[in-house]
PDB file of C-alpha atoms in Angstrom:
ATOM      1  CA  MET A   1      -0.172  -0.226   0.248  1.00 63.00           C
ATOM      2  CA  ASN A   2       1.803   3.137  -1.011  1.00 69.00           C
ATOM      3  CA  VAL A   3       0.594   5.974   0.768  1.00 66.00           C
ATOM      4  CA  LYS A   4       2.712   8.270  -1.600  1.00 68.00           C
ATOM      5  CA  ARG A   5      -0.072   8.127  -3.909  1.00 74.00           C
ATOM      6  CA  SER A   6      -2.254  10.772  -4.393  1.00 76.00           C
ATOM      7  CA  TYR A   7      -5.455   8.706  -4.717  1.00 74.00           C
ATOM      8  CA  ILE A   8      -4.910   6.910  -1.575  1.00 74.00           C
ATOM      9  CA  THR A   9      -3.992  10.341   0.328  1.00 71.00           C
ATOM     10  CA  SER A  10      -7.162  11.836  -0.808  1.00 71.00           C
ATOM     11  CA  LEU A  11      -8.882   8.596   0.575  1.00 67.00           C
ATOM     12  CA  LEU A  12      -7.510   8.835   3.901  1.00 66.00           C
ATOM     13  CA  ASN A  13      -7.694  12.706   3.944  1.00 66.00           C
ATOM     14  CA  ASP A  14     -11.207  13.182   2.501  1.00 62.00           C
ATOM     15  CA  ASP A  15     -14.090  12.473   5.044  1.00 60.00           C
ATOM     16  CA  LYS A  16     -16.649  11.764   2.506  1.00 63.00           C
ATOM     17  CA  HIS A  17     -14.770   8.468   1.667  1.00 68.00           C
ATOM     18  CA  GLU A  18     -15.410   7.247   5.216  1.00 76.00           C
ATOM     19  CA  PHE A  19     -16.007   3.460   4.354  1.00 78.00           C
ATOM     20  CA  PHE A  20     -12.935   3.504   2.061  1.00 79.00           C
ATOM     21  CA  ARG A  21     -10.901   5.202   4.707  1.00 81.00           C
ATOM     22  CA  GLU A  22     -11.963   2.381   7.407  1.00 83.00           C
ATOM     23  CA  LEU A  23     -11.252  -0.160   4.599  1.00 86.00           C
ATOM     24  CA  LEU A  24      -7.646   1.403   4.379  1.00 87.00           C
ATOM     25  CA  VAL A  25      -7.197   1.104   7.934  1.00 89.00           C
ATOM     26  CA  ILE A  26      -8.226  -2.451   8.351  1.00 89.00           C
ATOM     27  CA  LEU A  27      -6.018  -3.414   5.684  1.00 90.00           C
ATOM     28  CA  SER A  28      -3.138  -1.799   6.868  1.00 91.00           C
ATOM     29  CA  LEU A  29      -3.903  -3.272  10.497  1.00 92.00           C
ATOM     30  CA  SER A  30      -3.709  -6.683   8.683  1.00 91.00           C
ATOM     31  CA  CYS A  31      -0.374  -6.433   7.149  1.00 89.00           C
ATOM     32  CA  GLY A  32       2.202  -8.836   8.354  1.00 90.00           C
ATOM     33  CA  LYS A  33       2.664 -11.802  10.502  1.00 89.00           C
ATOM     34  CA  GLY A  34       0.843 -10.320  13.329  1.00 90.00           C
ATOM     35  CA  GLY A  35      -1.765  -8.512  11.253  1.00 91.00           C
ATOM     36  CA  ALA A  36      -2.612 -11.852   9.601  1.00 91.00           C
ATOM     37  CA  CYS A  37      -3.204 -13.306  12.828  1.00 90.00           C
ATOM     38  CA  ARG A  38      -5.797 -10.091  13.845  1.00 90.00           C
ATOM     39  CA  LEU A  39      -7.517 -10.598  10.752  1.00 90.00           C
ATOM     40  CA  LYS A  40      -7.957 -14.267  11.288  1.00 89.00           C
ATOM     41  CA  ALA A  41      -9.400 -14.167  14.437  1.00 89.00           C
ATOM     42  CA  SER A  42     -11.497 -11.285  13.485  1.00 88.00           C
ATOM     43  CA  LEU A  43     -12.984 -13.735  10.490  1.00 86.00           C
ATOM     44  CA  TYR A  44     -13.977 -16.107  13.227  1.00 79.00           C
ATOM     45  CA  HIS A  45     -16.649 -15.825  15.746  1.00 66.00           C
ATOM     46  CA  GLN A  46     -16.657 -17.257  19.096  1.00 60.00           C
ATOM     47  CA  SER A  47     -19.103 -20.077  19.691  1.00 55.00           C
TER      48      SER A  47
ATOM     49  CA  MET B   1      29.253  -8.779  28.536  1.00 70.00           C
ATOM     50  CA  ILE B   2      27.682  -8.782  25.290  1.00 79.00           C
ATOM     51  CA  ASN B   3      25.458  -5.520  24.641  1.00 88.00           C
ATOM     52  CA  LEU B   4      23.081  -5.890  21.990  1.00 91.00           C
ATOM     53  CA  SER B   5      20.888  -3.461  20.729  1.00 93.00           C
ATOM     54  CA  TYR B   6      18.278  -3.846  17.582  1.00 94.00           C
ATOM     55  CA  ARG B   7      15.866  -1.472  15.881  1.00 94.00           C
ATOM     56  CA  PHE B   8      12.618  -1.190  14.297  1.00 94.00           C
ATOM     57  CA  ASP B   9      11.689   1.239  11.918  1.00 92.00           C
ATOM     58  CA  GLN B  10       8.249   1.749  10.431  1.00 89.00           C
ATOM     59  CA  ASN B  11       7.814   5.019   8.668  1.00 86.00           C
ATOM     60  CA  SER B  12       6.914   6.973  11.597  1.00 89.00           C
ATOM     61  CA  SER B  13       7.785   4.823  14.130  1.00 92.00           C
ATOM     62  CA  SER B  14      11.312   3.868  15.545  1.00 94.00           C
ATOM     63  CA  LEU B  15      11.371   1.072  18.479  1.00 94.00           C
ATOM     64  CA  GLU B  16      14.735   0.207  19.553  1.00 94.00           C
ATOM     65  CA  LEU B  17      15.701  -2.305  21.989  1.00 94.00           C
ATOM     66  CA  ASP B  18      18.981  -3.114  24.265  1.00 93.00           C
ATOM     67  CA  GLY B  19      19.755  -6.256  25.785  1.00 93.00           C
ATOM     68  CA  MET B  20      22.044  -9.147  26.555  1.00 91.00           C
ATOM     69  CA  PRO B  21      21.629 -12.660  26.065  1.00 91.00           C
ATOM     70  CA  ASP B  22      20.369 -14.856  28.787  1.00 88.00           C
ATOM     71  CA  VAL B  23      23.460 -17.476  28.924  1.00 86.00           C
ATOM     72  CA  SER B  24      21.887 -19.499  31.505  1.00 88.00           C
ATOM     73  CA  ASN B  25      18.814 -19.677  29.154  1.00 82.00           C
ATOM     74  CA  GLY B  26      21.074 -21.251  26.413  1.00 84.00           C
ATOM     75  CA  ASP B  27      20.820 -18.181  23.886  1.00 84.00           C
ATOM     76  CA  SER B  28      22.872 -17.519  21.405  1.00 85.00           C
ATOM     77  CA  GLU B  29      25.223 -14.213  20.864  1.00 86.00           C
ATOM     78  CA  ASN B  30      22.900 -12.704  18.681  1.00 89.00           C
ATOM     79  CA  THR B  31      19.774 -13.346  20.948  1.00 91.00           C
ATOM     80  CA  ILE B  32      18.256 -10.867  23.383  1.00 91.00           C
ATOM     81  CA  GLY B  33      17.269 -12.565  26.486  1.00 91.00           C
ATOM     82  CA  ILE B  34      17.523 -10.204  29.116  1.00 91.00           C
ATOM     83  CA  LEU B  35      15.783  -6.870  27.987  1.00 91.00           C
ATOM     84  CA  SER B  36      18.014  -3.840  29.661  1.00 92.00           C
ATOM     85  CA  SER B  37      16.004  -0.589  28.133  1.00 92.00           C
ATOM     86  CA  TRP B  38      13.786   0.501  25.223  1.00 94.00           C
ATOM     87  CA  THR B  39      13.195   3.531  23.261  1.00 94.00           C
ATOM     88  CA  LEU B  40      10.449   4.420  20.897  1.00 95.00           C
ATOM     89  CA  ARG B  41      10.313   7.334  18.623  1.00 94.00           C
ATOM     90  CA  ILE B  42       7.044   8.534  17.252  1.00 93.00           C
ATOM     91  CA  ILE B  43       7.239  11.574  14.913  1.00 90.00           C
ATOM     92  CA  GLY B  44       5.815  14.628  16.471  1.00 90.00           C
ATOM     93  CA  SER B  45       5.938  13.053  19.989  1.00 91.00           C
ATOM     94  CA  PRO B  46       8.590  12.707  22.518  1.00 91.00           C
ATOM     95  CA  THR B  47      10.953  10.054  23.028  1.00 93.00           C
ATOM     96  CA  LEU B  48       9.229   7.002  25.440  1.00 92.00           C
ATOM     97  CA  GLU B  49      11.460   5.067  27.199  1.00 90.00           C
ATOM     98  CA  GLY B  50      11.401   2.516  29.887  1.00 89.00           C
ATOM     99  CA  GLU B  51      11.425  -1.514  31.362  1.00 88.00           C
ATOM    100  CA  LYS B  52      10.041  -4.360  30.123  1.00 90.00           C
ATOM    101  CA  GLU B  53       7.019  -4.032  31.865  1.00 90.00           C
ATOM    102  CA  HIS B  54       6.235  -0.750  30.529  1.00 91.00           C
ATOM    103  CA  LEU B  55       6.668  -2.223  26.972  1.00 93.00           C
ATOM    104  CA  GLU B  56       4.732  -5.124  27.704  1.00 93.00           C
ATOM    105  CA  ASN B  57       1.700  -2.958  29.066  1.00 93.00           C
ATOM    106  CA  LEU B  58       2.322  -1.011  25.498  1.00 94.00           C
ATOM    107  CA  MET B  59       2.090  -4.028  23.311  1.00 94.00           C
ATOM    108  CA  GLN B  60      -0.851  -5.203  25.306  1.00 93.00           C
ATOM    109  CA  VAL B  61      -3.076  -2.271  24.397  1.00 94.00           C
ATOM    110  CA  ILE B  62      -2.041  -0.923  21.286  1.00 95.00           C
ATOM    111  CA  LEU B  63      -2.563  -4.715  20.109  1.00 94.00           C
ATOM    112  CA  GLN B  64      -5.757  -5.312  21.456  1.00 93.00           C
ATOM    113  CA  TYR B  65      -6.549  -1.816  20.236  1.00 94.00           C
ATOM    114  CA  SER B  66      -5.784  -2.695  16.805  1.00 93.00           C
ATOM    115  CA  ARG B  67      -7.331  -6.268  17.026  1.00 92.00           C
ATOM    116  CA  SER B  68     -10.929  -4.553  18.031  1.00 91.00           C
ATOM    117  CA  TYR B  69     -10.733  -1.991  15.398  1.00 91.00           C
ATOM    118  CA  ILE B  70     -10.332  -4.456  12.565  1.00 89.00           C
ATOM    119  CA  SER B  71     -13.784  -5.953  13.869  1.00 88.00           C
ATOM    120  CA  GLY B  72     -15.346  -2.434  13.540  1.00 85.00           C
ATOM    121  CA  ILE B  73     -15.023  -2.011  17.431  1.00 87.00           C
ATOM    122  CA  ARG B  74     -13.515   1.112  18.987  1.00 89.00           C
ATOM    123  CA  LYS B  75     -13.314   1.277  22.651  1.00 89.00           C
ATOM    124  CA  THR B  76     -10.920   2.347  25.291  1.00 93.00           C
ATOM    125  CA  PHE B  77      -8.338  -0.210  26.436  1.00 92.00           C
ATOM    126  CA  ILE B  78      -6.340   0.277  29.808  1.00 93.00           C
ATOM    127  CA  SER B  79      -3.112  -1.930  30.685  1.00 91.00           C
ATOM    128  CA  LYS B  80      -2.535  -2.866  34.218  1.00 85.00           C
ATOM    129  CA  LYS B  81      -1.928  -0.405  36.797  1.00 85.00           C
ATOM    130  CA  SER B  82      -3.318   2.179  34.289  1.00 87.00           C
ATOM    131  CA  ILE B  83      -0.141   2.873  33.041  1.00 89.00           C
ATOM    132  CA  VAL B  84      -0.801   2.666  29.283  1.00 93.00           C
ATOM    133  CA  THR B  85      -4.305   3.736  28.073  1.00 94.00           C
ATOM    134  CA  ILE B  86      -5.699   4.096  24.433  1.00 95.00           C
ATOM    135  CA  SER B  87      -9.036   5.381  23.179  1.00 94.00           C
ATOM    136  CA  PRO B  88     -10.799   6.623  20.232  1.00 93.00           C
ATOM    137  CA  PHE B  89     -10.232  10.642  19.849  1.00 92.00           C
ATOM    138  CA  GLY B  90     -12.622  11.641  16.626  1.00 87.00           C
ATOM    139  CA  SER B  91     -11.085   9.801  13.686  1.00 85.00           C
ATOM    140  CA  SER B  92      -7.622   9.520  15.662  1.00 91.00           C
ATOM    141  CA  HIS B  93      -6.497   7.768  18.491  1.00 94.00           C
ATOM    142  CA  LYS B  94      -5.607   8.921  22.148  1.00 95.00           C
ATOM    143  CA  LEU B  95      -2.650   7.290  23.770  1.00 94.00           C
ATOM    144  CA  LEU B  96      -2.391   8.255  27.167  1.00 94.00           C
ATOM    145  CA  LEU B  97       0.929   7.079  29.281  1.00 92.00           C
ATOM    146  CA  ASN B  98       1.231   7.335  33.364  1.00 89.00           C
ATOM    147  CA  SER B  99       4.791   7.555  34.329  1.00 83.00           C
ATOM    148  CA  THR B 100       5.642   5.098  37.306  1.00 78.00           C
ATOM    149  CA  LYS B 101       8.077   8.114  38.687  1.00 78.00           C
ATOM    150  CA  LYS B 102       6.204  10.531  40.867  1.00 79.00           C
ATOM    151  CA  ASP B 103       5.792  13.993  39.820  1.00 82.00           C
ATOM    152  CA  VAL B 104       5.700  13.351  36.148  1.00 83.00           C
ATOM    153  CA  LYS B 105       2.403  14.245  34.579  1.00 86.00           C
ATOM    154  CA  PRO B 106       0.964  12.057  32.069  1.00 89.00           C
ATOM    155  CA  LEU B 107       1.970  12.322  28.652  1.00 91.00           C
ATOM    156  CA  GLU B 108      -0.892  12.461  25.964  1.00 93.00           C
ATOM    157  CA  ILE B 109       0.035  11.574  22.176  1.00 93.00           C
ATOM    158  CA  ILE B 110      -2.630  11.736  19.298  1.00 94.00           C
ATOM    159  CA  LEU B 111      -1.752   9.346  16.643  1.00 93.00           C
ATOM    160  CA  ASP B 112      -3.839   9.244  13.333  1.00 90.00           C
ATOM    161  CA  ASP B 113      -4.589   5.960  11.324  1.00 90.00           C
ATOM    162  CA  ALA B 114      -1.226   6.030  10.058  1.00 90.00           C
ATOM    163  CA  GLU B 115       0.801   6.268  13.212  1.00 92.00           C
ATOM    164  CA  LEU B 116      -1.396   3.612  14.857  1.00 93.00           C
ATOM    165  CA  SER B 117      -0.425   1.177  12.049  1.00 93.00           C
ATOM    166  CA  ASP B 118       3.122   1.998  11.838  1.00 92.00           C
ATOM    167  CA  LEU B 119       3.412   1.717  15.503  1.00 94.00           C
ATOM    168  CA  THR B 120       1.368  -1.938  15.619  1.00 94.00           C
ATOM    169  CA  GLN B 121       3.565  -3.051  12.618  1.00 93.00           C
ATOM    170  CA  CYS B 122       6.716  -2.117  14.723  1.00 93.00           C
ATOM    171  CA  LEU B 123       5.162  -4.233  17.852  1.00 94.00           C
ATOM    172  CA  ASP B 124       4.687  -6.912  15.692  1.00 93.00           C
ATOM    173  CA  LEU B 125       7.947  -7.161  14.411  1.00 93.00           C
ATOM    174  CA  LEU B 126       9.180  -7.317  17.828  1.00 93.00           C
ATOM    175  CA  ARG B 127       6.861  -9.793  18.686  1.00 92.00           C
ATOM    176  CA  PHE B 128       7.758 -12.217  16.115  1.00 91.00           C
ATOM    177  CA  ASP B 129      11.126 -11.562  15.794  1.00 92.00           C
ATOM    178  CA  SER B 130      13.538 -14.695  16.641  1.00 91.00           C
ATOM    179  CA  ARG B 131      16.515 -12.785  17.932  1.00 92.00           C
ATOM    180  CA  PHE B 132      14.434 -11.858  20.884  1.00 92.00           C
ATOM    181  CA  ASN B 133      13.889 -15.160  23.915  1.00 90.00           C
ATOM    182  CA  LEU B 134      11.378 -12.911  25.989  1.00 90.00           C
ATOM    183  CA  ASN B 135       8.219 -13.829  27.555  1.00 87.00           C
ATOM    184  CA  TRP B 136       5.633 -11.366  27.093  1.00 88.00           C
ATOM    185  CA  ASN B 137       2.714 -11.404  28.725  1.00 82.00           C
ATOM    186  CA  ILE B 138       0.112 -10.714  25.855  1.00 83.00           C
ATOM    187  CA  THR B 139      -3.271 -11.989  25.345  1.00 79.00           C
ATOM    188  CA  LEU B 140      -3.239 -13.786  21.948  1.00 75.00           C
ATOM    189  CA  ASP B 141      -5.806 -12.809  19.390  1.00 78.00           C
ATOM    190  CA  ARG B 142      -8.955 -14.469  20.121  1.00 80.00           C
ATOM    191  CA  PRO B 143     -12.170 -14.424  18.085  1.00 83.00           C
ATOM    192  CA  TYR B 144     -14.909 -12.209  19.582  1.00 82.00           C
ATOM    193  CA  SER B 145     -18.748 -14.046  19.998  1.00 79.00           C
ATOM    194  CA  LYS B 146     -21.203 -12.325  18.145  1.00 78.00           C
ATOM    195  CA  ARG B 147     -22.961 -10.906  20.849  1.00 78.00           C
ATOM    196  CA  TYR B 148     -19.935  -9.136  22.241  1.00 79.00           C
ATOM    197  CA  ILE B 149     -19.652  -7.679  18.634  1.00 77.00           C
ATOM    198  CA  GLU B 150     -23.346  -6.413  18.342  1.00 75.00           C
ATOM    199  CA  SER B 151     -23.152  -5.076  21.943  1.00 77.00           C
ATOM    200  CA  SER B 152     -20.170  -3.107  21.351  1.00 76.00           C
ATOM    201  CA  ALA B 153     -21.782  -1.819  17.981  1.00 64.00           C
ATOM    202  CA  TYR B 154     -24.974  -1.288  19.518  1.00 50.00           C
ATOM    203  CA  ARG B 155     -23.723   0.837  22.375  1.00 52.00           C
ATOM    204  CA  SER B 156     -22.758   3.589  19.943  1.00 51.00           C
ATOM    205  CA  LYS B 157     -25.798   3.734  17.816  1.00 51.00           C
ATOM    206  CA  LYS B 158     -28.069   3.619  21.137  1.00 53.00           C
ATOM    207  CA  ARG B 159     -26.809   6.694  22.405  1.00 59.00           C
ATOM    208  CA  PHE B 160     -28.329   8.906  19.398  1.00 69.00           C
ATOM    209  CA  THR B 161     -31.479   6.679  18.646  1.00 71.00           C
ATOM    210  CA  LEU B 162     -32.980   8.332  21.857  1.00 76.00           C
ATOM    211  CA  PHE B 163     -31.890  11.584  20.696  1.00 79.00           C
ATOM    212  CA  TYR B 164     -33.409  11.186  17.363  1.00 81.00           C
ATOM    213  CA  ALA B 165     -36.660   9.715  18.596  1.00 84.00           C
ATOM    214  CA  PHE B 166     -37.093  12.752  20.878  1.00 84.00           C
ATOM    215  CA  ILE B 167     -36.691  15.231  18.079  1.00 87.00           C
ATOM    216  CA  LEU B 168     -38.914  13.319  16.029  1.00 87.00           C
ATOM    217  CA  PHE B 169     -41.386  13.457  18.769  1.00 87.00           C
ATOM    218  CA  LEU B 170     -41.088  17.073  19.292  1.00 88.00           C
ATOM    219  CA  SER B 171     -41.420  17.935  15.685  1.00 89.00           C
ATOM    220  CA  THR B 172     -44.477  15.490  15.019  1.00 90.00           C
ATOM    221  CA  SER B 173     -45.889  17.086  18.020  1.00 89.00           C
ATOM    222  CA  SER B 174     -45.637  20.700  16.949  1.00 88.00           C
ATOM    223  CA  LEU B 175     -46.842  19.667  13.598  1.00 87.00           C
ATOM    224  CA  MET B 176     -50.032  18.256  15.129  1.00 87.00           C
ATOM    225  CA  LEU B 177     -50.831  21.564  16.842  1.00 85.00           C
ATOM    226  CA  LEU B 178     -50.895  23.340  13.318  1.00 83.00           C
ATOM    227  CA  ILE B 179     -53.818  21.444  12.100  1.00 82.00           C
ATOM    228  CA  PRO B 180     -56.961  23.494  12.935  1.00 80.00           C
ATOM    229  CA  THR B 181     -59.963  21.671  15.146  1.00 75.00           C
ATOM    230  CA  ASN B 182     -63.629  22.447  15.635  1.00 69.00           C
ATOM    231  CA  ASN B 183     -64.161  22.671  18.951  1.00 64.00           C
ATOM    232  CA  LYS B 184     -67.859  23.826  18.702  1.00 62.00           C
ATOM    233  CA  PHE B 185     -70.635  21.085  18.854  1.00 60.00           C
ATOM    234  CA  ASP B 186     -74.125  22.448  17.432  1.00 61.00           C
ATOM    235  CA  LEU B 187     -76.716  21.105  20.232  1.00 62.00           C
ATOM    236  CA  SER B 188     -79.432  22.742  18.376  1.00 63.00           C
ATOM    237  CA  GLU B 189     -82.865  20.850  17.371  1.00 61.00           C
ATOM    238  CA  PRO B 190     -83.692  20.069  13.707  1.00 61.00           C
ATOM    239  CA  THR B 191     -85.663  22.635  11.787  1.00 60.00           C
ATOM    240  CA  LYS B 192     -89.132  22.337  11.045  1.00 55.00           C
ATOM    241  CA  SER B 193     -88.570  22.305   7.031  1.00 51.00           C
ATOM    242  CA  SER B 194     -86.932  19.210   7.879  1.00 49.00           C
ATOM    243  CA  GLN B 195     -89.947  17.632   9.421  1.00 50.00           C
ATOM    244  CA  THR B 196     -92.599  18.544   6.733  1.00 49.00           C
ATOM    245  CA  ILE B 197     -90.396  16.455   4.294  1.00 49.00           C
ATOM    246  CA  SER B 198     -90.551  13.210   6.234  1.00 47.00           C
ATOM    247  CA  GLU B 199     -94.459  13.748   6.502  1.00 45.00           C
TER     248      GLU B 199
END
């Protein structure tokens, strides 16, 4: 995810694109080994 | 005595740890088994440093917060002894750090989404680095129950539902007051002309 791209920057700064902004944040928090564990845990529901 | 220092850089965050191998535990020359100090630098914020316990609390809180963010839950997380607190702050995140030393005021750091992501990445790199043989007392990422997710999401919406209902009630009531009503009842007897027609 290249945050230097103007399109990505506009999504992060523009308040109208809240859905895309949240999606970007979730994607950034899901990167790497730790992020994969977090994402995996979020996809399951505890029974 | 071997002194080791490793650094994790992630854009706006830089985490540096100093320590030495725990020879009694069989650590290699490149492994930190005893952590002596750590330093965390976040752009635009004062430098943070402390002992292992403080770093552990910071990791616990930040990683839990990030985990709940992915599930769409934004709530406050407080570490043991309230050393570290993270809470939503509008579209940003407020990190409150209480020093264990006396006469030191709490430090407040406002992180935006990118800085939170960078800090989380730094802590993840530390957590999964094989050069560190340290026991982190951190709860593993666990799935949330549906009830917990719904209640956490429901609480944030419930706050405004009552307010909207009250506004709707007031506006509807005021509109109803504008409707004209005929309060005069005619109690007079029927006229004679109507009687002649019936005959």
